[in-house]
Amino acid sequence: MPYGFLLLAVASLGTIGVLHKVADHKQCRPEAINLFIFLGAAIAMNTVSIARSGIGALLHISMVAWVTAIVCGFIASIATLAFQHGVKYGKISTSWLIINLSMALPTVLSIVVYREVITLRRTIGLLLAVVTLIILWRERVYEEARRVASASSVTQPEGC
C-alpha cells in the first residue's frame, strides 16, 4: 500500500498544479485557491480517517499531533500562497524553493517529536533535498546578479 499512497500523492500534486493553472487563467484570487485546496484536503483526510478508523479514533489523537498538524498546515498554506503570488512575478524555481522550505518544519518535527527512524535511504533522500534547495538558491543568486549586471550595462551610456 505504500506505493498506492505515493501514486496518490503524485496525482494530487499534479492536480494541484492543474488547479493553479486553471485558476490563474480564469484570474481567480490566490487566497480563494489556497482555501479551496487546504479545506478540501482537510475534509478528504478526515473523511478517510473516519471511514478507516471511526469517529472515536479522531478523538483519541494527542494534542501534540493536533497542534503539529495545524501549525504545519498553516505554514504549508502560507508557503503555497507565497508560491501563487511569486510565480506571477518571478521564475518558478524561486517560488518552488519557498514551497520546499515549508516542508522543513514537518520533517524536523517528525524526527524530534515522533522519534522517526532515519534509515540510510531516508538520509540520502533528505540530503538530496538539501542539495536541491542549495542548487535552486545558487541559481537564484546567479540570476539576480546577471539581472543587476545587465540592468547596469543598459543604463550606462557607451564610453563611460
Tab-separated table of N, CA and C in Angstrom:
chain	number	residue	atom	x	y	z
A	1	MET	N	0.797	-1.213	0.000
A	1	MET	CA	0.000	0.000	0.000
A	1	MET	C	0.840	1.279	0.000
A	2	PRO	N	2.103	1.258	0.477
A	2	PRO	CA	2.889	2.499	0.442
A	2	PRO	C	3.019	3.077	-0.966
A	3	TYR	N	3.122	2.207	-1.987
A	3	TYR	CA	3.222	2.723	-3.349
A	3	TYR	C	1.896	3.316	-3.804
A	4	GLY	N	0.806	2.814	-3.285
A	4	GLY	CA	-0.501	3.396	-3.585
A	4	GLY	C	-0.584	4.820	-3.061
A	5	PHE	N	-0.084	5.036	-1.835
A	5	PHE	CA	-0.068	6.384	-1.270
A	5	PHE	C	0.873	7.291	-2.062
A	6	LEU	N	1.997	6.740	-2.518
A	6	LEU	CA	2.929	7.515	-3.327
A	6	LEU	C	2.272	7.954	-4.628
A	7	LEU	N	1.595	7.037	-5.298
A	7	LEU	CA	0.908	7.382	-6.542
A	7	LEU	C	-0.200	8.403	-6.308
A	8	LEU	N	-0.919	8.245	-5.200
A	8	LEU	CA	-1.962	9.204	-4.860
A	8	LEU	C	-1.365	10.584	-4.591
A	9	ALA	N	-0.217	10.630	-3.925
A	9	ALA	CA	0.446	11.908	-3.643
A	9	ALA	C	0.891	12.585	-4.932
A	10	VAL	N	1.457	11.813	-5.858
A	10	VAL	CA	1.900	12.369	-7.138
A	10	VAL	C	0.698	12.878	-7.932
A	11	ALA	N	-0.369	12.105	-7.958
A	11	ALA	CA	-1.579	12.532	-8.666
A	11	ALA	C	-2.167	13.790	-8.028
A	12	SER	N	-2.147	13.853	-6.708
A	12	SER	CA	-2.670	15.027	-6.003
A	12	SER	C	-1.846	16.262	-6.302
A	13	LEU	N	-0.534	16.115	-6.298
A	13	LEU	CA	0.344	17.245	-6.602
A	13	LEU	C	0.117	17.726	-8.034
A	14	GLY	N	-0.044	16.791	-8.952
A	14	GLY	CA	-0.339	17.161	-10.333
A	14	GLY	C	-1.675	17.878	-10.445
A	15	THR	N	-2.658	17.400	-9.697
A	15	THR	CA	-3.981	18.036	-9.703
A	15	THR	C	-3.901	19.452	-9.158
A	16	ILE	N	-3.121	19.636	-8.109
A	16	ILE	CA	-2.951	20.982	-7.552
A	16	ILE	C	-2.330	21.901	-8.599
A	17	GLY	N	-1.331	21.402	-9.327
A	17	GLY	CA	-0.716	22.204	-10.382
A	17	GLY	C	-1.715	22.597	-11.457
A	18	VAL	N	-2.551	21.637	-11.866
A	18	VAL	CA	-3.577	21.923	-12.868
A	18	VAL	C	-4.572	22.953	-12.325
A	19	LEU	N	-4.981	22.781	-11.069
A	19	LEU	CA	-5.908	23.745	-10.465
A	19	LEU	C	-5.304	25.150	-10.428
A	20	HIS	N	-4.009	25.242	-10.100
A	20	HIS	CA	-3.339	26.548	-10.087
A	20	HIS	C	-3.369	27.190	-11.472
A	21	LYS	N	-3.044	26.410	-12.500
A	21	LYS	CA	-3.011	26.954	-13.857
A	21	LYS	C	-4.399	27.383	-14.320
A	22	VAL	N	-5.407	26.547	-14.084
A	22	VAL	CA	-6.772	26.887	-14.498
A	22	VAL	C	-7.261	28.124	-13.746
A	23	ALA	N	-7.014	28.156	-12.453
A	23	ALA	CA	-7.459	29.291	-11.645
A	23	ALA	C	-6.742	30.577	-12.053
A	24	ASP	N	-5.447	30.483	-12.331
A	24	ASP	CA	-4.702	31.662	-12.770
A	24	ASP	C	-5.214	32.133	-14.130
A	25	HIS	N	-5.503	31.190	-15.016
A	25	HIS	CA	-6.032	31.528	-16.343
A	25	HIS	C	-7.390	32.227	-16.225
A	26	LYS	N	-8.191	31.801	-15.268
A	26	LYS	CA	-9.513	32.405	-15.067
A	26	LYS	C	-9.448	33.616	-14.133
A	27	GLN	N	-8.215	34.000	-13.739
A	27	GLN	CA	-7.941	35.157	-12.895
A	27	GLN	C	-8.625	35.079	-11.532
A	28	CYS	N	-8.585	33.899	-10.933
A	28	CYS	CA	-9.107	33.726	-9.577
A	28	CYS	C	-8.101	34.292	-8.572
A	29	ARG	N	-8.600	34.683	-7.429
A	29	ARG	CA	-7.711	35.183	-6.375
A	29	ARG	C	-6.935	34.021	-5.768
A	30	PRO	N	-5.629	34.170	-5.552
A	30	PRO	CA	-4.832	33.097	-4.959
A	30	PRO	C	-5.332	32.662	-3.580
A	31	GLU	N	-5.890	33.593	-2.811
A	31	GLU	CA	-6.388	33.245	-1.481
A	31	GLU	C	-7.538	32.249	-1.574
A	32	ALA	N	-8.412	32.436	-2.571
A	32	ALA	CA	-9.544	31.522	-2.755
A	32	ALA	C	-9.062	30.142	-3.178
A	33	ILE	N	-8.062	30.103	-4.052
A	33	ILE	CA	-7.497	28.824	-4.499
A	33	ILE	C	-6.888	28.097	-3.309
A	34	ASN	N	-6.141	28.836	-2.515
A	34	ASN	CA	-5.481	28.272	-1.341
A	34	ASN	C	-6.504	27.704	-0.358
A	35	LEU	N	-7.567	28.454	-0.094
A	35	LEU	CA	-8.612	27.976	0.810
A	35	LEU	C	-9.250	26.708	0.262
A	36	PHE	N	-9.549	26.683	-1.027
A	36	PHE	CA	-10.152	25.511	-1.663
A	36	PHE	C	-9.256	24.284	-1.511
A	37	ILE	N	-7.974	24.456	-1.773
A	37	ILE	CA	-7.037	23.330	-1.719
A	37	ILE	C	-6.910	22.785	-0.301
A	38	PHE	N	-6.674	23.656	0.676
A	38	PHE	CA	-6.433	23.182	2.037
A	38	PHE	C	-7.712	22.742	2.744
A	39	LEU	N	-8.827	23.393	2.472
A	39	LEU	CA	-10.095	22.946	3.035
A	39	LEU	C	-10.480	21.591	2.445
A	40	GLY	N	-10.290	21.445	1.148
A	40	GLY	CA	-10.560	20.155	0.503
A	40	GLY	C	-9.684	19.044	1.057
A	41	ALA	N	-8.413	19.344	1.288
A	41	ALA	CA	-7.502	18.348	1.856
A	41	ALA	C	-7.924	17.954	3.269
A	42	ALA	N	-8.315	18.930	4.079
A	42	ALA	CA	-8.746	18.636	5.450
A	42	ALA	C	-10.003	17.764	5.453
A	43	ILE	N	-10.945	18.084	4.601
A	43	ILE	CA	-12.179	17.293	4.516
A	43	ILE	C	-11.865	15.876	4.041
A	44	ALA	N	-11.022	15.758	3.015
A	44	ALA	CA	-10.672	14.430	2.486
A	44	ALA	C	-9.945	13.592	3.534
A	45	MET	N	-8.981	14.191	4.228
A	45	MET	CA	-8.237	13.434	5.251
A	45	MET	C	-9.144	12.982	6.388
A	46	ASN	N	-10.034	13.857	6.839
A	46	ASN	CA	-10.944	13.473	7.917
A	46	ASN	C	-11.933	12.411	7.462
A	47	THR	N	-12.404	12.515	6.239
A	47	THR	CA	-13.331	11.510	5.710
A	47	THR	C	-12.670	10.138	5.642
A	48	VAL	N	-11.449	10.095	5.125
A	48	VAL	CA	-10.719	8.827	5.043
A	48	VAL	C	-10.434	8.276	6.440
A	49	SER	N	-10.025	9.152	7.357
A	49	SER	CA	-9.728	8.708	8.730
A	49	SER	C	-10.965	8.136	9.414
A	50	ILE	N	-12.088	8.805	9.267
A	50	ILE	CA	-13.324	8.330	9.890
A	50	ILE	C	-13.775	7.020	9.247
A	51	ALA	N	-13.650	6.930	7.930
A	51	ALA	CA	-14.051	5.706	7.226
A	51	ALA	C	-13.188	4.516	7.645
A	52	ARG	N	-11.908	4.735	7.862
A	52	ARG	CA	-11.000	3.636	8.209
A	52	ARG	C	-11.040	3.271	9.689
A	53	SER	N	-11.126	4.299	10.564
A	53	SER	CA	-10.955	4.033	11.998
A	53	SER	C	-12.149	4.412	12.858
A	54	GLY	N	-13.110	5.096	12.307
A	54	GLY	CA	-14.261	5.528	13.088
A	54	GLY	C	-14.024	6.882	13.723
A	55	ILE	N	-15.094	7.518	14.120
A	55	ILE	CA	-15.025	8.859	14.706
A	55	ILE	C	-14.272	8.854	16.033
A	56	GLY	N	-14.351	7.746	16.752
A	56	GLY	CA	-13.665	7.656	18.046
A	56	GLY	C	-12.159	7.785	17.933
A	57	ALA	N	-11.602	7.315	16.839
A	57	ALA	CA	-10.145	7.390	16.658
A	57	ALA	C	-9.673	8.842	16.573
A	58	LEU	N	-10.486	9.696	15.971
A	58	LEU	CA	-10.111	11.109	15.878
A	58	LEU	C	-10.072	11.768	17.243
A	59	LEU	N	-10.931	11.312	18.137
A	59	LEU	CA	-10.993	11.903	19.469
A	59	LEU	C	-9.820	11.495	20.346
A	60	HIS	N	-9.131	10.413	19.971
A	60	HIS	CA	-8.018	9.920	20.786
A	60	HIS	C	-6.657	10.364	20.269
A	61	ILE	N	-6.635	11.264	19.294
A	61	ILE	CA	-5.370	11.786	18.788
A	61	ILE	C	-4.824	12.776	19.806
A	62	SER	N	-3.533	12.679	20.086
A	62	SER	CA	-2.924	13.532	21.118
A	62	SER	C	-2.949	15.002	20.709
A	63	MET	N	-2.898	15.862	21.716
A	63	MET	CA	-2.905	17.305	21.489
A	63	MET	C	-1.657	17.729	20.712
A	64	VAL	N	-0.530	17.075	20.961
A	64	VAL	CA	0.699	17.395	20.236
A	64	VAL	C	0.508	17.163	18.740
A	65	ALA	N	-0.167	16.079	18.390
A	65	ALA	CA	-0.408	15.775	16.980
A	65	ALA	C	-1.328	16.819	16.345
A	66	TRP	N	-2.372	17.229	17.062
A	66	TRP	CA	-3.286	18.245	16.534
A	66	TRP	C	-2.567	19.577	16.333
A	67	VAL	N	-1.793	19.995	17.332
A	67	VAL	CA	-1.073	21.271	17.230
A	67	VAL	C	-0.057	21.213	16.088
A	68	THR	N	0.659	20.097	15.998
A	68	THR	CA	1.637	19.932	14.923
A	68	THR	C	0.957	20.010	13.557
A	69	ALA	N	-0.154	19.313	13.409
A	69	ALA	CA	-0.875	19.321	12.134
A	69	ALA	C	-1.360	20.725	11.780
A	70	ILE	N	-1.893	21.443	12.747
A	70	ILE	CA	-2.414	22.794	12.484
A	70	ILE	C	-1.281	23.749	12.129
A	71	VAL	N	-0.190	23.712	12.895
A	71	VAL	CA	0.938	24.607	12.620
A	71	VAL	C	1.562	24.293	11.257
A	72	CYS	N	1.793	23.019	10.992
A	72	CYS	CA	2.405	22.637	9.713
A	72	CYS	C	1.473	22.941	8.543
A	73	GLY	N	0.181	22.735	8.722
A	73	GLY	CA	-0.776	23.078	7.678
A	73	GLY	C	-0.799	24.570	7.405
A	74	PHE	N	-0.719	25.364	8.466
A	74	PHE	CA	-0.695	26.818	8.316
A	74	PHE	C	0.563	27.255	7.565
A	75	ILE	N	1.704	26.688	7.928
A	75	ILE	CA	2.955	27.034	7.253
A	75	ILE	C	2.899	26.617	5.784
A	76	ALA	N	2.384	25.433	5.514
A	76	ALA	CA	2.260	24.981	4.125
A	76	ALA	C	1.299	25.885	3.351
A	77	SER	N	0.233	26.331	4.001
A	77	SER	CA	-0.725	27.220	3.361
A	77	SER	C	-0.082	28.562	3.008
A	78	ILE	N	0.689	29.114	3.926
A	78	ILE	CA	1.381	30.382	3.672
A	78	ILE	C	2.403	30.203	2.543
A	79	ALA	N	3.121	29.082	2.567
A	79	ALA	CA	4.106	28.824	1.507
A	79	ALA	C	3.419	28.685	0.159
A	80	THR	N	2.275	28.017	0.129
A	80	THR	CA	1.532	27.860	-1.129
A	80	THR	C	1.035	29.211	-1.625
A	81	LEU	N	0.553	30.036	-0.712
A	81	LEU	CA	0.097	31.374	-1.084
A	81	LEU	C	1.260	32.210	-1.621
A	82	ALA	N	2.410	32.110	-0.977
A	82	ALA	CA	3.604	32.821	-1.473
A	82	ALA	C	3.986	32.305	-2.856
A	83	PHE	N	3.874	30.995	-3.044
A	83	PHE	CA	4.156	30.396	-4.348
A	83	PHE	C	3.220	30.965	-5.407
A	84	GLN	N	1.928	31.030	-5.089
A	84	GLN	CA	0.945	31.515	-6.050
A	84	GLN	C	1.205	32.969	-6.435
A	85	HIS	N	1.574	33.779	-5.446
A	85	HIS	CA	1.861	35.180	-5.742
A	85	HIS	C	3.209	35.326	-6.449
A	86	GLY	N	4.194	34.581	-5.991
A	86	GLY	CA	5.543	34.705	-6.525
A	86	GLY	C	5.691	34.227	-7.950
A	87	VAL	N	4.934	33.224	-8.325
A	87	VAL	CA	5.068	32.655	-9.668
A	87	VAL	C	4.641	33.667	-10.737
A	88	LYS	N	3.839	34.645	-10.369
A	88	LYS	CA	3.420	35.670	-11.320
A	88	LYS	C	4.549	36.665	-11.607
A	89	TYR	N	5.435	36.863	-10.633
A	89	TYR	CA	6.447	37.906	-10.749
A	89	TYR	C	7.856	37.395	-11.011
A	90	GLY	N	8.083	36.125	-10.808
A	90	GLY	CA	9.435	35.627	-10.984
A	90	GLY	C	9.427	34.237	-11.572
A	91	LYS	N	10.594	33.634	-11.537
A	91	LYS	CA	10.723	32.287	-12.074
A	91	LYS	C	10.112	31.287	-11.105
A	92	ILE	N	9.667	30.189	-11.652
A	92	ILE	CA	9.035	29.159	-10.832
A	92	ILE	C	10.047	28.532	-9.865
A	93	SER	N	11.330	28.527	-10.223
A	93	SER	CA	12.334	27.913	-9.349
A	93	SER	C	12.429	28.649	-8.017
A	94	THR	N	12.274	29.964	-8.034
A	94	THR	CA	12.317	30.722	-6.782
A	94	THR	C	11.111	30.390	-5.913
A	95	SER	N	9.951	30.379	-6.523
A	95	SER	CA	8.742	30.070	-5.767
A	95	SER	C	8.768	28.628	-5.276
A	96	TRP	N	9.323	27.727	-6.078
A	96	TRP	CA	9.398	26.321	-5.671
A	96	TRP	C	10.325	26.148	-4.486
A	97	LEU	N	11.379	26.964	-4.405
A	97	LEU	CA	12.272	26.937	-3.255
A	97	LEU	C	11.501	27.266	-1.983
A	98	ILE	N	10.643	28.259	-2.045
A	98	ILE	CA	9.846	28.647	-0.878
A	98	ILE	C	8.912	27.511	-0.469
A	99	ILE	N	8.259	26.903	-1.424
A	99	ILE	CA	7.314	25.829	-1.107
A	99	ILE	C	8.043	24.630	-0.505
A	100	ASN	N	9.246	24.340	-0.983
A	100	ASN	CA	10.013	23.225	-0.423
A	100	ASN	C	10.480	23.517	0.988
A	101	LEU	N	10.780	24.767	1.276
A	101	LEU	CA	11.204	25.125	2.632
A	101	LEU	C	10.072	24.925	3.646
A	102	SER	N	8.826	24.949	3.178
A	102	SER	CA	7.708	24.730	4.088
A	102	SER	C	7.694	23.310	4.645
A	103	MET	N	8.411	22.408	4.016
A	103	MET	CA	8.459	21.015	4.485
A	103	MET	C	9.536	20.793	5.531
A	104	ALA	N	10.369	21.795	5.796
A	104	ALA	CA	11.450	21.633	6.765
A	104	ALA	C	10.907	21.387	8.172
A	105	LEU	N	9.930	22.171	8.590
A	105	LEU	CA	9.396	22.017	9.948
A	105	LEU	C	8.737	20.656	10.163
A	106	PRO	N	7.845	20.195	9.275
A	106	PRO	CA	7.273	18.861	9.494
A	106	PRO	C	8.326	17.759	9.525
A	107	THR	N	9.367	17.895	8.725
A	107	THR	CA	10.426	16.882	8.712
A	107	THR	C	11.168	16.859	10.036
A	108	VAL	N	11.545	18.030	10.517
A	108	VAL	CA	12.257	18.106	11.800
A	108	VAL	C	11.369	17.607	12.935
A	109	LEU	N	10.104	18.002	12.934
A	109	LEU	CA	9.185	17.555	13.984
A	109	LEU	C	8.988	16.040	13.940
A	110	SER	N	8.932	15.484	12.749
A	110	SER	CA	8.765	14.046	12.620
A	110	SER	C	9.938	13.306	13.248
A	111	ILE	N	11.123	13.848	13.103
A	111	ILE	CA	12.316	13.219	13.660
A	111	ILE	C	12.414	13.458	15.159
A	112	VAL	N	12.202	14.697	15.599
A	112	VAL	CA	12.403	15.059	17.004
A	112	VAL	C	11.234	14.616	17.886
A	113	VAL	N	10.017	14.983	17.510
A	113	VAL	CA	8.859	14.714	18.370
A	113	VAL	C	8.424	13.246	18.287
A	114	TYR	N	8.331	12.727	17.068
A	114	TYR	CA	7.800	11.380	16.893
A	114	TYR	C	8.873	10.300	16.836
A	115	ARG	N	10.134	10.720	16.993
A	115	ARG	CA	11.262	9.768	17.031
A	115	ARG	C	11.283	8.862	15.795
A	116	GLU	N	11.021	9.460	14.637
A	116	GLU	CA	11.022	8.682	13.396
A	116	GLU	C	12.428	8.144	13.135
A	117	VAL	N	12.497	6.901	12.768
A	117	VAL	CA	13.775	6.264	12.488
A	117	VAL	C	14.276	6.741	11.121
A	118	ILE	N	15.511	7.171	11.095
A	118	ILE	CA	16.086	7.651	9.846
A	118	ILE	C	17.004	6.566	9.292
A	119	THR	N	16.532	5.904	8.259
A	119	THR	CA	17.307	4.847	7.613
A	119	THR	C	18.277	5.482	6.624
A	120	LEU	N	19.147	4.678	6.058
A	120	LEU	CA	20.096	5.173	5.069
A	120	LEU	C	19.363	5.760	3.868
A	121	ARG	N	18.306	5.105	3.445
A	121	ARG	CA	17.523	5.579	2.298
A	121	ARG	C	16.910	6.950	2.590
A	122	ARG	N	16.351	7.136	3.784
A	122	ARG	CA	15.768	8.427	4.150
A	122	ARG	C	16.839	9.494	4.303
A	123	THR	N	17.984	9.123	4.839
A	123	THR	CA	19.086	10.071	4.979
A	123	THR	C	19.532	10.576	3.613
A	124	ILE	N	19.663	9.664	2.665
A	124	ILE	CA	20.051	10.058	1.302
A	124	ILE	C	18.980	10.971	0.701
A	125	GLY	N	17.705	10.643	0.915
A	125	GLY	CA	16.618	11.483	0.414
A	125	GLY	C	16.654	12.880	1.007
A	126	LEU	N	16.878	12.975	2.321
A	126	LEU	CA	16.958	14.286	2.967
A	126	LEU	C	18.160	15.069	2.461
A	127	LEU	N	19.287	14.404	2.298
A	127	LEU	CA	20.486	15.080	1.786
A	127	LEU	C	20.267	15.575	0.356
A	128	LEU	N	19.620	14.763	-0.462
A	128	LEU	CA	19.328	15.199	-1.827
A	128	LEU	C	18.364	16.397	-1.845
A	129	ALA	N	17.428	16.414	-0.908
A	129	ALA	CA	16.520	17.556	-0.809
A	129	ALA	C	17.289	18.823	-0.451
A	130	VAL	N	18.236	18.700	0.476
A	130	VAL	CA	19.057	19.856	0.858
A	130	VAL	C	19.909	20.312	-0.324
A	131	VAL	N	20.512	19.368	-1.030
A	131	VAL	CA	21.318	19.712	-2.209
A	131	VAL	C	20.456	20.425	-3.248
A	132	THR	N	19.238	19.948	-3.460
A	132	THR	CA	18.329	20.585	-4.407
A	132	THR	C	18.031	22.027	-4.008
A	133	LEU	N	17.759	22.229	-2.726
A	133	LEU	CA	17.481	23.587	-2.248
A	133	LEU	C	18.694	24.494	-2.440
A	134	ILE	N	19.886	23.976	-2.187
A	134	ILE	CA	21.102	24.779	-2.371
A	134	ILE	C	21.293	25.132	-3.838
A	135	ILE	N	21.063	24.171	-4.729
A	135	ILE	CA	21.200	24.434	-6.171
A	135	ILE	C	20.187	25.485	-6.617
A	136	LEU	N	18.940	25.365	-6.162
A	136	LEU	CA	17.934	26.363	-6.522
A	136	LEU	C	18.299	27.743	-5.986
A	137	TRP	N	18.811	27.790	-4.761
A	137	TRP	CA	19.218	29.060	-4.161
A	137	TRP	C	20.377	29.668	-4.951
A	138	ARG	N	21.363	28.856	-5.305
A	138	ARG	CA	22.530	29.338	-6.071
A	138	ARG	C	22.084	29.848	-7.452
A	139	GLU	N	21.151	29.139	-8.068
A	139	GLU	CA	20.636	29.567	-9.359
A	139	GLU	C	19.980	30.932	-9.236
A	140	ARG	N	19.221	31.122	-8.184
A	140	ARG	CA	18.543	32.401	-7.956
A	140	ARG	C	19.547	33.527	-7.738
A	141	VAL	N	20.590	33.271	-6.962
A	141	VAL	CA	21.629	34.275	-6.726
A	141	VAL	C	22.311	34.637	-8.044
A	142	TYR	N	22.622	33.627	-8.855
A	142	TYR	CA	23.259	33.840	-10.154
A	142	TYR	C	22.348	34.658	-11.068
A	143	GLU	N	21.068	34.320	-11.126
A	143	GLU	CA	20.128	35.050	-11.976
A	143	GLU	C	20.000	36.500	-11.538
A	144	GLU	N	19.963	36.716	-10.230
A	144	GLU	CA	19.837	38.075	-9.690
A	144	GLU	C	21.076	38.897	-10.044
A	145	ALA	N	22.261	38.304	-9.910
A	145	ALA	CA	23.496	39.011	-10.247
A	145	ALA	C	23.535	39.329	-11.742
A	146	ARG	N	23.101	38.389	-12.566
A	146	ARG	CA	23.078	38.605	-14.007
A	146	ARG	C	22.073	39.701	-14.375
A	147	ARG	N	20.942	39.729	-13.700
A	147	ARG	CA	19.927	40.755	-13.965
A	147	ARG	C	20.437	42.140	-13.584
A	148	VAL	N	21.096	42.239	-12.430
A	148	VAL	CA	21.646	43.519	-11.983
A	148	VAL	C	22.741	43.983	-12.945
A	149	ALA	N	23.594	43.048	-13.383
A	149	ALA	CA	24.672	43.402	-14.309
A	149	ALA	C	24.111	43.878	-15.643
A	150	SER	N	23.082	43.205	-16.148
A	150	SER	CA	22.513	43.615	-17.430
A	150	SER	C	21.771	44.938	-17.294
A	151	ALA	N	21.144	45.185	-16.157
A	151	ALA	CA	20.434	46.451	-15.940
A	151	ALA	C	21.432	47.606	-15.841
A	152	SER	N	22.576	47.395	-15.220
A	152	SER	CA	23.550	48.471	-15.084
A	152	SER	C	24.239	48.762	-16.414
A	153	SER	N	24.416	47.745	-17.265
A	153	SER	CA	25.038	47.989	-18.556
A	153	SER	C	24.093	48.699	-19.514
A	154	VAL	N	22.803	48.551	-19.326
A	154	VAL	CA	21.825	49.219	-20.177
A	154	VAL	C	21.698	50.686	-19.798
A	155	THR	N	21.805	51.008	-18.514
A	155	THR	CA	21.583	52.371	-18.057
A	155	THR	C	22.787	53.259	-18.283
A	156	GLN	N	23.984	52.692	-18.413
A	156	GLN	CA	25.174	53.493	-18.627
A	156	GLN	C	25.385	53.712	-20.124
A	157	PRO	N	25.610	54.947	-20.524
A	157	PRO	CA	25.888	55.197	-21.941
A	157	PRO	C	27.266	54.662	-22.303
A	158	GLU	N	27.442	54.327	-23.582
A	158	GLU	CA	28.732	53.797	-24.036
A	158	GLU	C	29.804	54.857	-23.896
A	159	GLY	N	31.003	54.403	-23.603
A	159	GLY	CA	32.139	55.302	-23.469
A	159	GLY	C	32.366	55.760	-22.043
A	160	CYS	N	31.514	55.382	-21.126
A	160	CYS	CA	31.686	55.785	-19.723
A	160	CYS	C	32.468	54.775	-18.964
